[in-house]
PDB file of C-alpha atoms in Angstrom:
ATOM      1  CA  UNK A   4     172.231 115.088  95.130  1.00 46.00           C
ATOM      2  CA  UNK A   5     170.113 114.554  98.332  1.00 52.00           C
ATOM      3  CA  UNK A   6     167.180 116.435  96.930  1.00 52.00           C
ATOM      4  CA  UNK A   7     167.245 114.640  94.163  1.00 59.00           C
ATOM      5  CA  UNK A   8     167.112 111.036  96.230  1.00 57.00           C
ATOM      6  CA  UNK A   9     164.557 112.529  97.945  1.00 58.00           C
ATOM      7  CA  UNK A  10     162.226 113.446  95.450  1.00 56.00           C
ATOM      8  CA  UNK A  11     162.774 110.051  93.760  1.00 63.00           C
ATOM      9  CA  UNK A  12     161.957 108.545  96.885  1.00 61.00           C
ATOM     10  CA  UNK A  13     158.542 110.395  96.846  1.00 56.00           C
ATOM     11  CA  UNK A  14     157.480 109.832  93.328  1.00 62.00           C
ATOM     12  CA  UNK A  15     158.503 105.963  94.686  1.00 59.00           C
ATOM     13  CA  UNK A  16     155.754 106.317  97.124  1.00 56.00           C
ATOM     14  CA  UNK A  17     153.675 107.713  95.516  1.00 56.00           C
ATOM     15  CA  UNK A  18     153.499 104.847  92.814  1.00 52.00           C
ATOM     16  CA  UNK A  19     153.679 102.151  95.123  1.00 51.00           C
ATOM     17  CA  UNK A  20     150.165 103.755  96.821  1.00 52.00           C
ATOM     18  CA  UNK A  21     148.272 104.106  93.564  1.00 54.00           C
ATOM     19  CA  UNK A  22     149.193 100.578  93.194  1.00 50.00           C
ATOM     20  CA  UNK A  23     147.381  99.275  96.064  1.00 52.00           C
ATOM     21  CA  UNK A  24     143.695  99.396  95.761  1.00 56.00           C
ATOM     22  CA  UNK A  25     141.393 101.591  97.636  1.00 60.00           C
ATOM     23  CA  UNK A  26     138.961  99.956  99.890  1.00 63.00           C
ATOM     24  CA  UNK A  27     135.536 101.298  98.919  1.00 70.00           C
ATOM     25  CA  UNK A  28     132.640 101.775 100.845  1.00 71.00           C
ATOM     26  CA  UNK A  29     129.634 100.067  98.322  1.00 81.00           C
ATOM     27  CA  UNK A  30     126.977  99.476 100.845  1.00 86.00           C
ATOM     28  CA  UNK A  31     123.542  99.873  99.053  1.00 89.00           C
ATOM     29  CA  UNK A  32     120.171  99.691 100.899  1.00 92.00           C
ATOM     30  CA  UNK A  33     116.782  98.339  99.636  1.00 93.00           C
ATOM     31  CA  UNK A  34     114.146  99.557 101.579  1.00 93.00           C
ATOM     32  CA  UNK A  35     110.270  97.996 100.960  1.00 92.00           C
ATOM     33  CA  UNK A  36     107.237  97.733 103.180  1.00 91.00           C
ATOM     34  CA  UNK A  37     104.453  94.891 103.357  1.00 90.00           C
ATOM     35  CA  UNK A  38     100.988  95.424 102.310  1.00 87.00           C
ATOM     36  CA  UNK A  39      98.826  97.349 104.866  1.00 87.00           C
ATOM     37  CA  UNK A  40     100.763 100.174 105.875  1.00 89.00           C
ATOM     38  CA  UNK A  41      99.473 103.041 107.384  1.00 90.00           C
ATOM     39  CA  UNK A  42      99.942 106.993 106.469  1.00 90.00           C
ATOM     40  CA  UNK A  43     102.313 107.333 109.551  1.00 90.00           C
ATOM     41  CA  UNK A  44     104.497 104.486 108.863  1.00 91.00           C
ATOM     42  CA  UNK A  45     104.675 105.666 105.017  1.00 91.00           C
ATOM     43  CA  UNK A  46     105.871 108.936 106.661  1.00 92.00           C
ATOM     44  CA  UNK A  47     108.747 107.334 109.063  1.00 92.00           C
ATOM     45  CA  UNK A  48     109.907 105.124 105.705  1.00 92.00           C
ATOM     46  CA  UNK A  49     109.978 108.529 103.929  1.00 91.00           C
ATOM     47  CA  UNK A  50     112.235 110.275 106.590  1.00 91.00           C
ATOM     48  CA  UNK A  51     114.477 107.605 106.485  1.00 92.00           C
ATOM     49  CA  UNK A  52     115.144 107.607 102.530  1.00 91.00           C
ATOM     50  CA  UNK A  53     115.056 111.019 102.972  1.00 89.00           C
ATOM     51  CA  UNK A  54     118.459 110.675 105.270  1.00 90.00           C
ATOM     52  CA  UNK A  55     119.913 107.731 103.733  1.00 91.00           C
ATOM     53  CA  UNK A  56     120.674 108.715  99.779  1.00 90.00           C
ATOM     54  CA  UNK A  57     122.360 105.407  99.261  1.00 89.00           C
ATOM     55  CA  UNK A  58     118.256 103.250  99.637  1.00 91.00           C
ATOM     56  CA  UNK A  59     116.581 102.494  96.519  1.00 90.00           C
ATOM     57  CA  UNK A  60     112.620 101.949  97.493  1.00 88.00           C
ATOM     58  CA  UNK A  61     110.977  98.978  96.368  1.00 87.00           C
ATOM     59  CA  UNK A  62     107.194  98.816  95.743  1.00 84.00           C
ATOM     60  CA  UNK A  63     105.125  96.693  98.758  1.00 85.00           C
ATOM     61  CA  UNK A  64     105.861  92.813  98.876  1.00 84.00           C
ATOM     62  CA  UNK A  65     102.593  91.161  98.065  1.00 78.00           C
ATOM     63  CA  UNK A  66     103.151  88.191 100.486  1.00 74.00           C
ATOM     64  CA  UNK A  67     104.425  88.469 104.272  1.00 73.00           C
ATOM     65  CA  UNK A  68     105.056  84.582 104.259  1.00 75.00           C
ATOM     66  CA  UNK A  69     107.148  84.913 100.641  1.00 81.00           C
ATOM     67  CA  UNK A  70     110.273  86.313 102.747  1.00 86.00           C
ATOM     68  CA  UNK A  71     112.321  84.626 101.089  1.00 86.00           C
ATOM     69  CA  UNK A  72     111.745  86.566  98.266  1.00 87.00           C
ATOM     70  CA  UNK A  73     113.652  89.851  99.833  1.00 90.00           C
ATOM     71  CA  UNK A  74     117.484  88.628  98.843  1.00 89.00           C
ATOM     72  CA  UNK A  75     116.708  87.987  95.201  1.00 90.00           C
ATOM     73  CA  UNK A  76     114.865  91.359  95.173  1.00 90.00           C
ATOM     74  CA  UNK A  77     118.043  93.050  96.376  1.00 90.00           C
ATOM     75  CA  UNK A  78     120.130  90.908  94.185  1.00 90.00           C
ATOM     76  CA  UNK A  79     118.308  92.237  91.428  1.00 90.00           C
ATOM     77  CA  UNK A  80     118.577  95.935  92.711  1.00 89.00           C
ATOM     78  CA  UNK A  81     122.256  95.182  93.359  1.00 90.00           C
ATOM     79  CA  UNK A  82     121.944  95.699  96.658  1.00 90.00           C
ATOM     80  CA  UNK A  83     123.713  94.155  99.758  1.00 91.00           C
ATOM     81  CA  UNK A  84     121.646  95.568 102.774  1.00 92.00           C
ATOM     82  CA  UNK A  85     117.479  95.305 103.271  1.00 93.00           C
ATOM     83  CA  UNK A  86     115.504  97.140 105.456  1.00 94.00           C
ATOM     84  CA  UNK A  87     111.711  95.559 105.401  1.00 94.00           C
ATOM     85  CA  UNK A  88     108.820  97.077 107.083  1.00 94.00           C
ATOM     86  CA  UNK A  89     106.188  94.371 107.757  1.00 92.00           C
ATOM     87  CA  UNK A  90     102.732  95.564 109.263  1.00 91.00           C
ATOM     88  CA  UNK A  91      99.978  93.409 111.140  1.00 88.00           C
ATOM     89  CA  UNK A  92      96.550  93.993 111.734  1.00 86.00           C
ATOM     90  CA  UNK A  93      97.356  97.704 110.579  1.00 84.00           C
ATOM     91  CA  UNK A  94      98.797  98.997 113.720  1.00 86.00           C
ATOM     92  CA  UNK A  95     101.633  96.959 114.864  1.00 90.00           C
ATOM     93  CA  UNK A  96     105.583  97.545 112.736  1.00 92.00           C
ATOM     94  CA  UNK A  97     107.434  95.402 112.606  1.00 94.00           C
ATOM     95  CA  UNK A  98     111.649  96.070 111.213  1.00 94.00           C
ATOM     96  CA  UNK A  99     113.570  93.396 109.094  1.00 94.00           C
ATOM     97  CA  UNK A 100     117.189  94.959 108.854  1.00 94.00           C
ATOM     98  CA  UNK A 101     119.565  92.150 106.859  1.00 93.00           C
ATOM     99  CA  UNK A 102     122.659  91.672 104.647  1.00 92.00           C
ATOM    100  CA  UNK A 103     121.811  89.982 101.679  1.00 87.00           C
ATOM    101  CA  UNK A 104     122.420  87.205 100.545  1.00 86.00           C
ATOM    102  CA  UNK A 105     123.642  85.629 103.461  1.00 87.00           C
ATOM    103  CA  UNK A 106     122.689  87.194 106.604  1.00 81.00           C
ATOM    104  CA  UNK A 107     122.986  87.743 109.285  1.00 92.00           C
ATOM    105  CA  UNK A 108     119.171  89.142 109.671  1.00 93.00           C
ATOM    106  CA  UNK A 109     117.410  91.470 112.704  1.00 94.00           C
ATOM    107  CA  UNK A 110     113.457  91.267 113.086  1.00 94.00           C
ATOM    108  CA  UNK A 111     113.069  94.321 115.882  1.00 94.00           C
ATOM    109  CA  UNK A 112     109.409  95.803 117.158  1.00 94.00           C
ATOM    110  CA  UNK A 113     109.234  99.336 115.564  1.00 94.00           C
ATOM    111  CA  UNK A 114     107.291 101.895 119.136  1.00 92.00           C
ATOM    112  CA  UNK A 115     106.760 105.448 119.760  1.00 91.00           C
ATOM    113  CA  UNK A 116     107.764 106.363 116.449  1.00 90.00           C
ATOM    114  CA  UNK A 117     107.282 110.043 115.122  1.00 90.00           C
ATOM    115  CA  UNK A 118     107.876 111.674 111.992  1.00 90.00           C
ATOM    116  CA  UNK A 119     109.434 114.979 111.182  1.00 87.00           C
ATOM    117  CA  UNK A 120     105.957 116.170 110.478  1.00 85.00           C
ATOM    118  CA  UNK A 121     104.531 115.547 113.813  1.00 85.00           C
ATOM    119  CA  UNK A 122     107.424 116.702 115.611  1.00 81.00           C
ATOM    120  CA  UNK A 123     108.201 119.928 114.336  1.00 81.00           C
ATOM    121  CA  UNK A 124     111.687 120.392 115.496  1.00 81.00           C
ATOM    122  CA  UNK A 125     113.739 123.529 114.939  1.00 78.00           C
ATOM    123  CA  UNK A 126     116.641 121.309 113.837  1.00 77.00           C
ATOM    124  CA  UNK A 127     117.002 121.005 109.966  1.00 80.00           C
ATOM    125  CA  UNK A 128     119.971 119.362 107.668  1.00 82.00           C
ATOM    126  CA  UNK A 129     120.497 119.398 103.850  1.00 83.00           C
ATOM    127  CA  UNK A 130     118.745 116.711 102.018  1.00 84.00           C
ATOM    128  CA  UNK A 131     121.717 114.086 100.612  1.00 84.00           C
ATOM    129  CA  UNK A 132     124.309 114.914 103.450  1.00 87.00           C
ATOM    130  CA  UNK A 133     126.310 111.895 104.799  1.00 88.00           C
ATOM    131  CA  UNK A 134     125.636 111.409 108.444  1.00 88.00           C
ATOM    132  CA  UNK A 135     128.022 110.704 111.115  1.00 91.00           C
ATOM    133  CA  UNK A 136     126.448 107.491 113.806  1.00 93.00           C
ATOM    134  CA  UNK A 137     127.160 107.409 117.158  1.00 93.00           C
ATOM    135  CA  UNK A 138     127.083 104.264 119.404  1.00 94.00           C
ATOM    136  CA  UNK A 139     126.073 103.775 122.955  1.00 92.00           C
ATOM    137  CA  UNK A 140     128.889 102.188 124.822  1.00 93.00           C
ATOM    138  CA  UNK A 141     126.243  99.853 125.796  1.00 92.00           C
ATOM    139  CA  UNK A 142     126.566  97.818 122.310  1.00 93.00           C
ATOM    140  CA  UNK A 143     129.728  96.405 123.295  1.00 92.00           C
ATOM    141  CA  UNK A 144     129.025  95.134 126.090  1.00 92.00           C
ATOM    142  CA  UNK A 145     126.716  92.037 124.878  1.00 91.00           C
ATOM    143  CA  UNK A 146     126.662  89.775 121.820  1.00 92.00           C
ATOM    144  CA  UNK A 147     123.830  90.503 119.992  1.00 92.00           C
ATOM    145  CA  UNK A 148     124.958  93.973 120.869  1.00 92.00           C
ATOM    146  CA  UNK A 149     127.935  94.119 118.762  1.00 93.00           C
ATOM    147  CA  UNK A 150     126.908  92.030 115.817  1.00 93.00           C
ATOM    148  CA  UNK A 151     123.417  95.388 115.842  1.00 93.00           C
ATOM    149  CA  UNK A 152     126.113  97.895 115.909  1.00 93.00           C
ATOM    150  CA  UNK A 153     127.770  96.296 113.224  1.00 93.00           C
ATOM    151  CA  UNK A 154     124.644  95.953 110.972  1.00 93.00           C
ATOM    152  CA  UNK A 155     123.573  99.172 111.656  1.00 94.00           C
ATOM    153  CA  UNK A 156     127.160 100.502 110.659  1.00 93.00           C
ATOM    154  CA  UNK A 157     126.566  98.965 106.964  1.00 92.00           C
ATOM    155  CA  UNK A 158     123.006 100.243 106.743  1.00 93.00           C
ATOM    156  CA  UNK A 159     123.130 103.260 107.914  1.00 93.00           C
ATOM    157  CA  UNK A 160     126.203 104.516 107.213  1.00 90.00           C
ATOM    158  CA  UNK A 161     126.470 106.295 104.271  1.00 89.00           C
ATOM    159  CA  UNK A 162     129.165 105.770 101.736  1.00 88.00           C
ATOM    160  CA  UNK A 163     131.251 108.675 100.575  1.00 85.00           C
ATOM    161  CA  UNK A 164     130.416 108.023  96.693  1.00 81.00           C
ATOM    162  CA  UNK A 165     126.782 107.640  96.888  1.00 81.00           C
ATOM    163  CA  UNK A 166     124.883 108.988  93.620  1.00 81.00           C
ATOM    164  CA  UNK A 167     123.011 111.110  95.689  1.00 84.00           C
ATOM    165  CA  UNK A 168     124.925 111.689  98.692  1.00 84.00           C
ATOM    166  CA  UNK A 169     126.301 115.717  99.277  1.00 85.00           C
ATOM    167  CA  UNK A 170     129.900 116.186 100.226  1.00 83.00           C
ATOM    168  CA  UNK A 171     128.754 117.560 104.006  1.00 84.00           C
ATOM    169  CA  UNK A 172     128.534 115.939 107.388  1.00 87.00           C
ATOM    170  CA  UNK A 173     126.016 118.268 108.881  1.00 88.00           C
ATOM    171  CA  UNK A 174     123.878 115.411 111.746  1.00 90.00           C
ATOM    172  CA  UNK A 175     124.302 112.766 113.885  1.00 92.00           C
ATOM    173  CA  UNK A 176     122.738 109.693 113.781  1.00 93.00           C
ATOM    174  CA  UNK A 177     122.389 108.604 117.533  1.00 94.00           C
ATOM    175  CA  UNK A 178     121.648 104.899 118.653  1.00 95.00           C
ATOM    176  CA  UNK A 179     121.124 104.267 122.623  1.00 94.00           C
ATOM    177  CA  UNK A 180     120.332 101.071 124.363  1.00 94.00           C
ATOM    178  CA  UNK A 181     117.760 101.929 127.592  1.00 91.00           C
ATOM    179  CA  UNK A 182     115.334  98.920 129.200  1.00 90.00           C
ATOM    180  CA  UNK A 183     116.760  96.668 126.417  1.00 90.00           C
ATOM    181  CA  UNK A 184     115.474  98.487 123.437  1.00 93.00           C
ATOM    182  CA  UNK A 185     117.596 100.780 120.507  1.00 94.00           C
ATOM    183  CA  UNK A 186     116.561 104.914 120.551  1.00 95.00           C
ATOM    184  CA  UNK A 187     117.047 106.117 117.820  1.00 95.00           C
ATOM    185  CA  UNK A 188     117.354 110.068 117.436  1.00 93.00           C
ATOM    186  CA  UNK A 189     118.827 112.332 114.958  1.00 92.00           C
ATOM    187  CA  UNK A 190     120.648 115.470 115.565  1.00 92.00           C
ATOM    188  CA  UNK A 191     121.488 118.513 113.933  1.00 89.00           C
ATOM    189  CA  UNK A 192     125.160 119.627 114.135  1.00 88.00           C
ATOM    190  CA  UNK A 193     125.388 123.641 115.072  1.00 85.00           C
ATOM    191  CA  UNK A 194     128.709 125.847 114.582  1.00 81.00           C
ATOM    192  CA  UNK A 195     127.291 129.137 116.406  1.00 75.00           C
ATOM    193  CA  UNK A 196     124.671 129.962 118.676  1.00 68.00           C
ATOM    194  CA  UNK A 197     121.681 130.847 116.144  1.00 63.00           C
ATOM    195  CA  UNK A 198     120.641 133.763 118.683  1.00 66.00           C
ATOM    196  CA  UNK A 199     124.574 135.193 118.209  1.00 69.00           C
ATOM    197  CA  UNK A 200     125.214 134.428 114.630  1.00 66.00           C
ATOM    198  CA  UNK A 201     128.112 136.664 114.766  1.00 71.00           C
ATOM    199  CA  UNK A 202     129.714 135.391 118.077  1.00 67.00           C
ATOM    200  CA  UNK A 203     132.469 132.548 118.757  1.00 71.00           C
ATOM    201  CA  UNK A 204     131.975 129.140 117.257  1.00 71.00           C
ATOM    202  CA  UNK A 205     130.272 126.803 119.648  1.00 77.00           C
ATOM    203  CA  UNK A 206     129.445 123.179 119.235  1.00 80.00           C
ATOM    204  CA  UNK A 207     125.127 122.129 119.716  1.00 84.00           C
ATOM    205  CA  UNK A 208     123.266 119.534 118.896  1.00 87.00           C
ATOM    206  CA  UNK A 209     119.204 120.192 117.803  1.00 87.00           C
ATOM    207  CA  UNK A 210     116.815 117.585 117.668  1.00 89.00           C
ATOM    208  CA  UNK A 211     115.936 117.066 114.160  1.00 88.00           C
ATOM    209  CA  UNK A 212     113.604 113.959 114.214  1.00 81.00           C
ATOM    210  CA  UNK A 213     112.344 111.326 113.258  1.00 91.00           C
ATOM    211  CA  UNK A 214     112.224 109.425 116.507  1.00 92.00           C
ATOM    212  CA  UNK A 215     110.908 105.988 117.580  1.00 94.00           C
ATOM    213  CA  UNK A 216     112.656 103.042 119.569  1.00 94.00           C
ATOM    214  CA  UNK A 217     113.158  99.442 118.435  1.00 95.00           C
ATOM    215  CA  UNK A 218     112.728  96.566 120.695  1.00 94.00           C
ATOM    216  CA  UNK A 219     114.439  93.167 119.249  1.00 94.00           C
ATOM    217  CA  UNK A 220     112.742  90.356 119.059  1.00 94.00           C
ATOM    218  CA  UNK A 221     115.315  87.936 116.973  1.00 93.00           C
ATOM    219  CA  UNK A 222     118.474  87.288 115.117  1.00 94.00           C
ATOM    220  CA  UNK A 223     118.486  84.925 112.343  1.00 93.00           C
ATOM    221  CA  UNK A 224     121.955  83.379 110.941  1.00 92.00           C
ATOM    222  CA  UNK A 225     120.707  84.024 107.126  1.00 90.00           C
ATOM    223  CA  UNK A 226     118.797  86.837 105.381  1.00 89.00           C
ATOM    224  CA  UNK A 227     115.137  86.045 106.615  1.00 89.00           C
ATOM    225  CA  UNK A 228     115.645  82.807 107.722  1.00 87.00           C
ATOM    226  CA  UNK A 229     117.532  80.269 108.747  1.00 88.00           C
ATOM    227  CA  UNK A 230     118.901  78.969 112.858  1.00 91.00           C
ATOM    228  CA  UNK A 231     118.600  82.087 116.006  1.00 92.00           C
ATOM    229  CA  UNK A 232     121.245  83.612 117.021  1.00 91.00           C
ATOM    230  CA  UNK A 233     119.814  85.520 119.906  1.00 92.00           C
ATOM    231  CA  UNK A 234     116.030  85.341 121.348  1.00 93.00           C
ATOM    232  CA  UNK A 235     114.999  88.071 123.386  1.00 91.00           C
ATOM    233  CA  UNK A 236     112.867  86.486 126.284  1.00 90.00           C
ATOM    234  CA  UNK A 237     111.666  89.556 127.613  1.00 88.00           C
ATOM    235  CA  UNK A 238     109.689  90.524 124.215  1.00 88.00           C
ATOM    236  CA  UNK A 239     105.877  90.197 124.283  1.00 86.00           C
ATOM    237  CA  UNK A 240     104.144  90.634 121.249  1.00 87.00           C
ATOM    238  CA  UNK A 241     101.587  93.526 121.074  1.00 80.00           C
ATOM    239  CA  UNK A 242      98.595  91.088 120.071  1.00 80.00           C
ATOM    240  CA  UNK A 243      99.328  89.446 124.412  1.00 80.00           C
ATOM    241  CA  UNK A 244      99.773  92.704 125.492  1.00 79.00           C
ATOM    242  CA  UNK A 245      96.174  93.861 124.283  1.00 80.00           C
ATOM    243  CA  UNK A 246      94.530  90.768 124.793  1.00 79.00           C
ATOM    244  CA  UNK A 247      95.751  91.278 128.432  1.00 80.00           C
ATOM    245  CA  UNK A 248      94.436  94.523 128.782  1.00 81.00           C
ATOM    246  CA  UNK A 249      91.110  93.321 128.045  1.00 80.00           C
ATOM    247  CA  UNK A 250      90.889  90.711 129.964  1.00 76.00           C
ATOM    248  CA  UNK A 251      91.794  93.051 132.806  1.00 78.00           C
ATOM    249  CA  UNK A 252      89.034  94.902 132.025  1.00 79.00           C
ATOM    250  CA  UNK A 253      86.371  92.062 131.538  1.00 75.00           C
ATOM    251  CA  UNK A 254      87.899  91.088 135.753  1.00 75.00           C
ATOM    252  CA  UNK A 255      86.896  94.259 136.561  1.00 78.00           C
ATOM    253  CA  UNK A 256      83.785  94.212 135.421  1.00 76.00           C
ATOM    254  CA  UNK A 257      82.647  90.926 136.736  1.00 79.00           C
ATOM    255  CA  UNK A 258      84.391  92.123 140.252  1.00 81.00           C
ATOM    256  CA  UNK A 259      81.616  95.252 139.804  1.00 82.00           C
ATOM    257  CA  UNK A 260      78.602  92.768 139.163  1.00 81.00           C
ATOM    258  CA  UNK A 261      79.842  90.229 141.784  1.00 81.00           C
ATOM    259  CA  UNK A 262      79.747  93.172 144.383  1.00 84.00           C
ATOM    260  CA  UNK A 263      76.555  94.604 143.464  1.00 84.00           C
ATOM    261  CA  UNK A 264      74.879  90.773 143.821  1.00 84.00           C
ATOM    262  CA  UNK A 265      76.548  90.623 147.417  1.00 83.00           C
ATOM    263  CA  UNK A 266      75.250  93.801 148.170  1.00 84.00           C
ATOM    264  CA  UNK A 267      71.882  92.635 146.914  1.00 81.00           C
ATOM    265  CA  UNK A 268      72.049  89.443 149.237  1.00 81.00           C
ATOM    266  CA  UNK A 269      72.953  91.129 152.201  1.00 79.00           C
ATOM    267  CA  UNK A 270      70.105  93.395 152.127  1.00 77.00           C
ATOM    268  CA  UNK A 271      67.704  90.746 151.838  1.00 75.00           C
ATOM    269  CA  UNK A 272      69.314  88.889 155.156  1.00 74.00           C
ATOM    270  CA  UNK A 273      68.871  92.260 156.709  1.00 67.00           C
ATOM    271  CA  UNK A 274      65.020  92.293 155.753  1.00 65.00           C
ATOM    272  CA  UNK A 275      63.033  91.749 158.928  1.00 58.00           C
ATOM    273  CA  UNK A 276      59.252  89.865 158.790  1.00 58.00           C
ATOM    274  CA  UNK A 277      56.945  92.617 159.077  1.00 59.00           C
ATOM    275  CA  UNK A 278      54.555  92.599 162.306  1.00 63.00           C
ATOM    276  CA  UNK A 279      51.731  94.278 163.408  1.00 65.00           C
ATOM    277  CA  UNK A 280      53.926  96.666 164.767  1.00 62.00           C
ATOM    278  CA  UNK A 281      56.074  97.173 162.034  1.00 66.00           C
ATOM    279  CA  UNK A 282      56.371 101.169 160.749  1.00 65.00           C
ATOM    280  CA  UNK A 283      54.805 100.543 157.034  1.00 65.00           C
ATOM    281  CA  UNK A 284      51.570  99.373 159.257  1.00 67.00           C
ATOM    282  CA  UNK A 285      51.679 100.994 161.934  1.00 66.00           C
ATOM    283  CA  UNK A 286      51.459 104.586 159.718  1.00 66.00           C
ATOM    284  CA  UNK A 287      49.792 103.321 157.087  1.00 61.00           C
TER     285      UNK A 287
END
């Protein structure tokens, strides 16, 4: 009699949880660049589909001032996430990373970025498998902090029924904050010691790549537009920081040219009147 309560009890259960719905994970990623792009940052865009199986690419935005255009263009992918990769004057990247259709919406500085090409690490991972992403404690410790950990969680986070995703959890997707800027890195999860394949089980991580650092410059309330959230006041764009530089090196060299001219003056003071006596006519 008590076995059989029991297993009605069970079956019970078990009904009442295949009546509740299952939360699912149906974050979807639209990733698209501006016109003017260079071969490197088609490379770093190409890394990054390659580890996130849940993006569908987008062919180049004609327009950088249409930005509006992004949310309908990932309404019509049915997508709820954008990553946009705007360029200017062919050497400066710039990331959009939003939740469409509402926001809220990151513009961040894209530096020192590196694809798996150029690196050549020894660290590999199967194309398709879900990452794991791991947070400096750092995030939680400021505003605009939390509210990038938590857009970063939705975008790069990849859902367990993804067309393309593979049932394995074989890297790490690392995000630091240092000097006020996001490092991003991505890590290859090792079971053994490669040099003892046959030895215990130990726990590495190997640098896989790609690798660059995003510094951010503002957070919008809506999806490419719309009031600031957060302004960083440290940020100076690249354009000030080169225009700097050469204006540093247009004060050197009028410093060099003012110093010759001195030098120049001075050695006419020091000019004496030649004399009868003077060595030129004395030994002429």
């Amino acid at each position: 009699m008590t076995g059989g309560k029991r297993k009605r009890q069970a079956e019970e259960t078990e009904a009442e949880n295949d009546a509740q719905p299952k939360r699912r994970n149906k974050q979807r990623v639209l990733m698209l660049s501006s016109r003017g792009v260079t071969h490197r940052m088609r490379h770093l865009m190409s890394d990054l589909e390659a580890l996130l199986p849940h993006v569908k690419k987008e062919s180049k935005l004609d327009s950088k001032s249409q930005l509006h255009l992004l949310p309908e263009l990932a309404d019509l992918h049915n997508c709820n996430n954008t990553l946009y990769f705007e360029a200017r004057r062919h050497e400066d990247l710039y990331l959009w990373a939003a939740k469409t259709p509402n926001g809220p919406s990151i513009k961040m500085h894209v530096l020192n970025a590196h694809t798996m090409d150029e690196l050549k690490m020894t660290g590999n991972c199967l194309k398709g498998s879900r990452g794991l992403l791991s947070f400096d404690k750092a995030f939680d410790e400021t505003e605009w902090g939390r509210m990038t950990k938590e857009l970063f969680t939705h975008i790069f986070g990849v859902p367990p029924l993804a067309r393309r995703a593979k049932p394995f959890i074989d890297h790490i997707l690392s995000f630091s904050i240092l000097d006020n800027k996001i490092w991003f890195r991505n890590f290859q999860i090792l079971e053994k010691d490669p040099e003892q394949p046959n030895g215990p089980s130990k726990m590495s991580l190997v640098e896989i790549g790609p690798r660059f650092v995003l510094t951010p410059i503002r957070i919008f309330e809506g999806a490419f537009s719309g009031a600031t959230v957060y302004s960083n006041p440290e940020f100076v764009t690249p354009a000030a920081v080169r225009s700097m530089m050469k204006h540093r090196k247009g004060d050197r060299y009028r410093n060099r040219k003012d110093a010759q001219e001195e030098s120049v003056q001075r050695k006419e003071l020091r000019r004496r009147e030649e004399d009868a006596l003077s060595v030129p006519k004395v030994f002429a």
